[in-house]
GROMACS .gro file of C-alpha atoms in nm:
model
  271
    1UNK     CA    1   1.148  -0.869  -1.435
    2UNK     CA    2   1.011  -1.179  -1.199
    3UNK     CA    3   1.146  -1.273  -0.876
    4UNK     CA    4   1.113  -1.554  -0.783
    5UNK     CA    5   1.004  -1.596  -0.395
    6UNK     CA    6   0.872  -1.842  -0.185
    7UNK     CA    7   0.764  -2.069  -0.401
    8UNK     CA    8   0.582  -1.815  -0.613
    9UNK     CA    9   0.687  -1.554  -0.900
   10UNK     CA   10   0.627  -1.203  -0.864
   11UNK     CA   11   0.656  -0.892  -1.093
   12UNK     CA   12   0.890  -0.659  -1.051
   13UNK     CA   13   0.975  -0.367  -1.187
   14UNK     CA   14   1.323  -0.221  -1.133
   15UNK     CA   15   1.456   0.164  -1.321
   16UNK     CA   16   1.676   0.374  -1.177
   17UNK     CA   17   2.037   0.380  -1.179
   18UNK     CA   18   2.218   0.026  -1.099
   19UNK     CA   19   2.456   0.202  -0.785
   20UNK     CA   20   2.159   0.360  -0.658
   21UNK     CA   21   2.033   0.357  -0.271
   22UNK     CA   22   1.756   0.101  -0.355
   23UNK     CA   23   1.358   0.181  -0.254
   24UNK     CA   24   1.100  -0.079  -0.255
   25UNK     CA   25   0.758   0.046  -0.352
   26UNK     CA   26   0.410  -0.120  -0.242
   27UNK     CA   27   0.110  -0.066  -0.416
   28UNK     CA   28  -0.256  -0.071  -0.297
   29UNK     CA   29  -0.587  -0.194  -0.396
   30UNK     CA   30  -0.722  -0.193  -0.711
   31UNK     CA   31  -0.377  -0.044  -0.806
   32UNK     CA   32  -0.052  -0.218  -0.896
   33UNK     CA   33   0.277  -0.122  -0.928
   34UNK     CA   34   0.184   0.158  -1.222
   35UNK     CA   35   0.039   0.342  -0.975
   36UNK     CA   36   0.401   0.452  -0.890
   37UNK     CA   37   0.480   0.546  -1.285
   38UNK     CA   38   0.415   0.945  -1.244
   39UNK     CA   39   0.698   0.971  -0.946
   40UNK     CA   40   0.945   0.758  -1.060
   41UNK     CA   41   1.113   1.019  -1.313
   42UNK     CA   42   1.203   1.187  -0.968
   43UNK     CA   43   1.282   0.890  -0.733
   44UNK     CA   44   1.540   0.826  -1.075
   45UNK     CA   45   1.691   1.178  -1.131
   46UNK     CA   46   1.782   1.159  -0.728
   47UNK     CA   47   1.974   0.875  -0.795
   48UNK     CA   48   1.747   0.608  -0.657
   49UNK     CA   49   1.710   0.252  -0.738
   50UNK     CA   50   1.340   0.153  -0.730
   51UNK     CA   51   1.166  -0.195  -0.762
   52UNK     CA   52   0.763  -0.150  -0.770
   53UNK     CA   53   0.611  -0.478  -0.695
   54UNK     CA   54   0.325  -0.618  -0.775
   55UNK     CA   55   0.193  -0.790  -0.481
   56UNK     CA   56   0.025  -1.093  -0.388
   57UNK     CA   57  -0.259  -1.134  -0.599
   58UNK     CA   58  -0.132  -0.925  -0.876
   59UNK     CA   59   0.087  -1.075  -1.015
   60UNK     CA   60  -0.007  -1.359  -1.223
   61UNK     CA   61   0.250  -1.587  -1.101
   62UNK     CA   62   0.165  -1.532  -0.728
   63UNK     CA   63  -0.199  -1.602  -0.699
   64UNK     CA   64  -0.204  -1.886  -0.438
   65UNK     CA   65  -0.618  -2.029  -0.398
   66UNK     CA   66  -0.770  -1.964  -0.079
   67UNK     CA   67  -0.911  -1.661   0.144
   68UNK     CA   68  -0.608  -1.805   0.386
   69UNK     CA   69  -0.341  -1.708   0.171
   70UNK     CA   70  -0.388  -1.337   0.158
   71UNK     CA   71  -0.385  -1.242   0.542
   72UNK     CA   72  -0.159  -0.984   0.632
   73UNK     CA   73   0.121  -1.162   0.726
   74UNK     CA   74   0.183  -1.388   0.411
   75UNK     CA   75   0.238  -0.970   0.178
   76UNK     CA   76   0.495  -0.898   0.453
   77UNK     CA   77   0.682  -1.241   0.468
   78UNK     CA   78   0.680  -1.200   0.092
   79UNK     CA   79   0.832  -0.871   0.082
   80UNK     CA   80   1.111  -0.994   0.284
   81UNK     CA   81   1.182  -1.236   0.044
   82UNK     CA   82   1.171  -1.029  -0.269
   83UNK     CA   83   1.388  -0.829  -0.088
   84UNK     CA   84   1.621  -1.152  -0.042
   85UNK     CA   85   1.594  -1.241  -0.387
   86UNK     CA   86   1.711  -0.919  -0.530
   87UNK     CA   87   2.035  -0.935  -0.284
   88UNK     CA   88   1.928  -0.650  -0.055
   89UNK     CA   89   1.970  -0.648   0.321
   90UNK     CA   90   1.774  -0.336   0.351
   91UNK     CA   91   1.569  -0.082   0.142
   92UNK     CA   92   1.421   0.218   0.204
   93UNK     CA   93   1.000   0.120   0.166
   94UNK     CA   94   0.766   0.368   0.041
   95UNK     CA   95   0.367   0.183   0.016
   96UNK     CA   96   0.036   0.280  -0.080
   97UNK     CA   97  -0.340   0.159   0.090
   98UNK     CA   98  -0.259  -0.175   0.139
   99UNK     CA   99   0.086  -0.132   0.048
  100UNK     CA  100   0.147   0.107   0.361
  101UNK     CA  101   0.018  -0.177   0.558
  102UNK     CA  102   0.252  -0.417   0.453
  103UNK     CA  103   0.498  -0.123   0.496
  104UNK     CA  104   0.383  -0.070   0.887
  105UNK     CA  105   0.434  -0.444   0.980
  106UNK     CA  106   0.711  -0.466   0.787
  107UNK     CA  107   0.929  -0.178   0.984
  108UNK     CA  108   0.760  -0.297   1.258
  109UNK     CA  109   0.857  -0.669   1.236
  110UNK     CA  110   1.169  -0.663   1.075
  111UNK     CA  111   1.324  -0.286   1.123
  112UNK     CA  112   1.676  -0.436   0.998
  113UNK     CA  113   1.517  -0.474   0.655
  114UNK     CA  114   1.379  -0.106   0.582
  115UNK     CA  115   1.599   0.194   0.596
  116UNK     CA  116   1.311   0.431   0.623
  117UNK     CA  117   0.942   0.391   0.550
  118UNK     CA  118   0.702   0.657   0.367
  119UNK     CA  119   0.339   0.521   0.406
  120UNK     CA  120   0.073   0.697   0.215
  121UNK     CA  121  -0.294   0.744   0.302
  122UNK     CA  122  -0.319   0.418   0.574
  123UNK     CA  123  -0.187   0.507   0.924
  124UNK     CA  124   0.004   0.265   1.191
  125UNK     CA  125  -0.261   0.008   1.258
  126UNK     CA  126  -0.268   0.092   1.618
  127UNK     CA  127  -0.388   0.447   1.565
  128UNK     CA  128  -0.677   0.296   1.298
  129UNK     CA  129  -0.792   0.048   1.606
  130UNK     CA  130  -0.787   0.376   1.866
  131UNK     CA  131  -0.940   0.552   1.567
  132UNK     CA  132  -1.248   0.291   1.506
  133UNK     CA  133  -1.316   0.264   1.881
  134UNK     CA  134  -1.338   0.608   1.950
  135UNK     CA  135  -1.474   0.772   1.654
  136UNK     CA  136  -1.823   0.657   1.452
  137UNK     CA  137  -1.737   0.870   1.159
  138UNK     CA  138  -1.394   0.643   1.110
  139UNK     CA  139  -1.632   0.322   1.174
  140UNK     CA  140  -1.813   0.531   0.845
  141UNK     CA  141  -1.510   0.558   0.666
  142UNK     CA  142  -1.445   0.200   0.652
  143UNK     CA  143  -1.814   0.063   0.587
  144UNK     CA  144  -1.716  -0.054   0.254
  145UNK     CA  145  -1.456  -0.327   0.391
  146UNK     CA  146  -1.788  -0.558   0.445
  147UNK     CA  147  -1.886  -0.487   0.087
  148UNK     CA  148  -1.543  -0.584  -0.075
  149UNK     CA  149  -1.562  -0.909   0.166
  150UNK     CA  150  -1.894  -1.017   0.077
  151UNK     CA  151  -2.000  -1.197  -0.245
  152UNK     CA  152  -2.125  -0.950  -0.479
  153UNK     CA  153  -1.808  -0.743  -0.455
  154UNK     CA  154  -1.641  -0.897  -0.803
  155UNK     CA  155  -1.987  -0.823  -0.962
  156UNK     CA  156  -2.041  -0.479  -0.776
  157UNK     CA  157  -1.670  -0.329  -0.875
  158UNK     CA  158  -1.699  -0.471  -1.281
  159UNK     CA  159  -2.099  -0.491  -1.349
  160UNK     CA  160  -2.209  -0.238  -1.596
  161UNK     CA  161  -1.886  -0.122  -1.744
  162UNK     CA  162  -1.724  -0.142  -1.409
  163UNK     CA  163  -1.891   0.200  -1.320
  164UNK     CA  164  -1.847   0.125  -0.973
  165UNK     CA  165  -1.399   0.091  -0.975
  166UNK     CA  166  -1.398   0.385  -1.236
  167UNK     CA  167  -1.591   0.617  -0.970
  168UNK     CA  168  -1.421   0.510  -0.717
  169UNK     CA  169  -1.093   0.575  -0.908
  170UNK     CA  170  -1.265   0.882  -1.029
  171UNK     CA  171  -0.964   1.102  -0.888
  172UNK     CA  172  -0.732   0.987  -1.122
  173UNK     CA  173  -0.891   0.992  -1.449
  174UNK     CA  174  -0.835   0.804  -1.751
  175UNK     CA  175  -0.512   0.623  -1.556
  176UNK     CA  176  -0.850   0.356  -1.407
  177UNK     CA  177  -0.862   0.226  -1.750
  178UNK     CA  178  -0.533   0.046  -1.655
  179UNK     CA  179  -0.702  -0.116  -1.337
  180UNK     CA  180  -1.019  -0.180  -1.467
  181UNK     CA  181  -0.847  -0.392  -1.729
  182UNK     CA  182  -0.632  -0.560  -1.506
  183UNK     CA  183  -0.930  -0.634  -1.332
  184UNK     CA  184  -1.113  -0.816  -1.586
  185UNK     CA  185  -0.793  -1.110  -1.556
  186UNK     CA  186  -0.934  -1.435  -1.460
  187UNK     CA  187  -0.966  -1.452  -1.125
  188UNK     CA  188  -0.747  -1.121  -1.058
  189UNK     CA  189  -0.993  -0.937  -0.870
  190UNK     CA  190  -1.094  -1.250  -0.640
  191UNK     CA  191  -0.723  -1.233  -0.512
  192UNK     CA  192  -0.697  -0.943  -0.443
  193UNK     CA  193  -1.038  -0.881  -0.249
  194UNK     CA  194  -0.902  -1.181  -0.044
  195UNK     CA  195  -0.678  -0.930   0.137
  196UNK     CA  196  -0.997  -0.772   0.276
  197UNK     CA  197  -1.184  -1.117   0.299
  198UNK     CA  198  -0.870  -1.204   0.503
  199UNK     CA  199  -0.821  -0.914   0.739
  200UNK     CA  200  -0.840  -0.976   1.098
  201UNK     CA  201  -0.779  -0.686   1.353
  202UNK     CA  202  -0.579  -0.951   1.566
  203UNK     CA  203  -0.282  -1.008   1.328
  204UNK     CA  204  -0.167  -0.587   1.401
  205UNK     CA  205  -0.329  -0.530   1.738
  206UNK     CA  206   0.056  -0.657   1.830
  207UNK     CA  207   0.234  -0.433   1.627
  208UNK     CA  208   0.440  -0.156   1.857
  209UNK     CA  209   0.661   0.119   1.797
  210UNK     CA  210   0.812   0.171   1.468
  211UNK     CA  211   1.184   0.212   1.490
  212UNK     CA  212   1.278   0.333   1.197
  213UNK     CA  213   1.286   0.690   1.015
  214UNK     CA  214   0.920   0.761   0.923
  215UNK     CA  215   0.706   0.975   0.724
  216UNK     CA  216   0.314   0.949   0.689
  217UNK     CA  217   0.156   1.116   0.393
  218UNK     CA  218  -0.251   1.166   0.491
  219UNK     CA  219  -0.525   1.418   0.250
  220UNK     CA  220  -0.776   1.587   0.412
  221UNK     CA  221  -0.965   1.452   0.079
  222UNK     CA  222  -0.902   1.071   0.189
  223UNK     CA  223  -1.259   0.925   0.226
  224UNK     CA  224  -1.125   0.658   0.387
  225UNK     CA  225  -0.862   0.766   0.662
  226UNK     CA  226  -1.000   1.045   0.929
  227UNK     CA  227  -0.798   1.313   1.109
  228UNK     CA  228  -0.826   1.110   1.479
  229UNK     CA  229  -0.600   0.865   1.268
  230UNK     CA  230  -0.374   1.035   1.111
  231UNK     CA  231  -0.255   1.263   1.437
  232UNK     CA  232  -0.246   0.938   1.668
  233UNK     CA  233   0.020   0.775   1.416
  234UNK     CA  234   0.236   0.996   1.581
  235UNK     CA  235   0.177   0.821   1.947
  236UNK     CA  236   0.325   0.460   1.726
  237UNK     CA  237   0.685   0.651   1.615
  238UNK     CA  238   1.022   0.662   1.826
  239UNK     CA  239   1.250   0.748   1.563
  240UNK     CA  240   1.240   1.048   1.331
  241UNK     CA  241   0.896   1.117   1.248
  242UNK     CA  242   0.709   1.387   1.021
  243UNK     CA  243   0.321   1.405   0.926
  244UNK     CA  244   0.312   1.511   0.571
  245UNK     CA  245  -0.083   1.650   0.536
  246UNK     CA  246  -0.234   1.724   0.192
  247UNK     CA  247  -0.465   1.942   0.094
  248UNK     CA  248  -0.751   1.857  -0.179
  249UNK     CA  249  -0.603   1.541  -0.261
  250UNK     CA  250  -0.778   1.223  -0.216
  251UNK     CA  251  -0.686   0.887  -0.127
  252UNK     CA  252  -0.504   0.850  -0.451
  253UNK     CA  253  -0.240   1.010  -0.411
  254UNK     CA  254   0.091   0.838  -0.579
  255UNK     CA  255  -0.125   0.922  -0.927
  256UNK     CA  256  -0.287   1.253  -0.797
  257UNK     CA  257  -0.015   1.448  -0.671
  258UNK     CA  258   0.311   1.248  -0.769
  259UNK     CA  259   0.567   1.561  -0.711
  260UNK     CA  260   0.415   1.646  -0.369
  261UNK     CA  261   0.483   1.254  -0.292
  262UNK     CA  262   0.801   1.253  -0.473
  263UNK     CA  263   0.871   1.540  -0.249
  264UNK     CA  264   0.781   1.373   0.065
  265UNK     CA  265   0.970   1.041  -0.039
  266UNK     CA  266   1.315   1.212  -0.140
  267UNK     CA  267   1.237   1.440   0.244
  268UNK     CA  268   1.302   1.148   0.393
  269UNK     CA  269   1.528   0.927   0.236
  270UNK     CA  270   1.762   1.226   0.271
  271UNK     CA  271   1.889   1.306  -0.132
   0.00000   0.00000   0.00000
């Protein structure tokens, strides 16, 4: 369905039954909302209410011009309003990469708006800043942020067949096809690099304590997240909190290992 939210039109899809405790799911890059397909059979049969979104930049009606428009804040001002949209004062938020994020700042911003939050593979922002200062190997990790904010990234990720996405997606198999074609939208991909392009460590070097119920899902195959990270998370927590760690799954983990997340989701949520 599309909801309709500050001033742009985003895509939504909702499934589960209609009295259900509802969940709001946040996908990642170069993911949208099907990245959530494989765990919503579960999410459904526990009698939960889901609406996937596709974010900022994904959805077609929701592709505002400008490097500007994507920076942090503008995802997590729009989830708030999806979430007014549908009628919800709260939802229990479950995100993904960029989606956890959003997820983060959005307990941490506006805790009267999510009932718990399950982020997956990106830690509390403050841990990833301790993280980066005090470990080279995270600084590593993250090299490939300048590459997907400089100007060859559209050509780098879809050049040649778009052998760079489909390794990087490599995890997940033939389910990259379904990015990869996304990808090839007119001006798709541009949008949604311009959440790296518009990433600045000041706009969550102010986020504190999270407040609500909390679980963080981190694989000790994640390329991208180290352990320093995911441990610290802990330190950013001051209600309920469990670290939910993965073996030999990588960062993709709502299409790797969808019952071990399904597992961790329900955990929390409490059904």
């Amino acid at each position: 369905m599309e909801v309709k939210a500050r001033g742009l039109t985003f895509e939504v899809a909702e499934g589960g039954p209609s009295d259900g405790q509802p969940v709001l799911l946040l996908h990642g890059f170069p993911q949208d909302r099907r990245e959530f397909d494989l765990l919503l059979p579960r999410l459904h049969a526990a009698g939960l209410r889901t609406y996937a979104l596709d974010q900022r930049g994904y959805s077609p009606g929701a592709r505002p011009s400008g490097v500007a428009s994507y920076r942090i804040g503008e995802p997590v001002a729009d989830a708030v309003a999806v979430l007014d949209a549908l009628g919800l004062e709260s939802a229990h938020v479950v995100g993904h990469d960029w989606g956890a994020q959003v997820g983060w700042l959005l307990a941490g911003r506006h805790p009267e708006r999510v009932r718990t939050l399950t982020a997956v593979s990106v830690p509390h922002p403050r841990a990833m800043l301790l993280a980066l200062r005090v470990r080279p190997s995270q600084q590593a990790r993250l090299a490939y942020f300048a590459v997907f904010r400089s100007a060859i990234a559209e050509r780098l990720l879809l050049g040649g067949g778009a052998l760079v996405m489909r390794r990087m997606l490599g995890a997940i198999g033939s389910r990259a096809d379904l990015y990869v074609k996304a990808m090839r939208e007119p001006g798709r991909l541009t949008t949604a690099l311009n959440w790296y392009r518009a990433y600045r460590s000041e706009d969550v070097a102010g986020l504190g304590q999270i407040t609500v119920p909390t679980t963080y899902v981190w694989t000790d195959g994640d390329g991208v997240v180290g352990l320093t990270a995911a441990l610290r998370t802990a330190d950013w927590v001051s209600a309920d909190y469990q670290l939910v760690a993965m073996r030999g799954v990588s960062h993709w983990v709502p299409e790797q290992a969808p019952r071990e997340l399904a597992d961790a989701i329900l955990a929390r949520i409490g059904v």
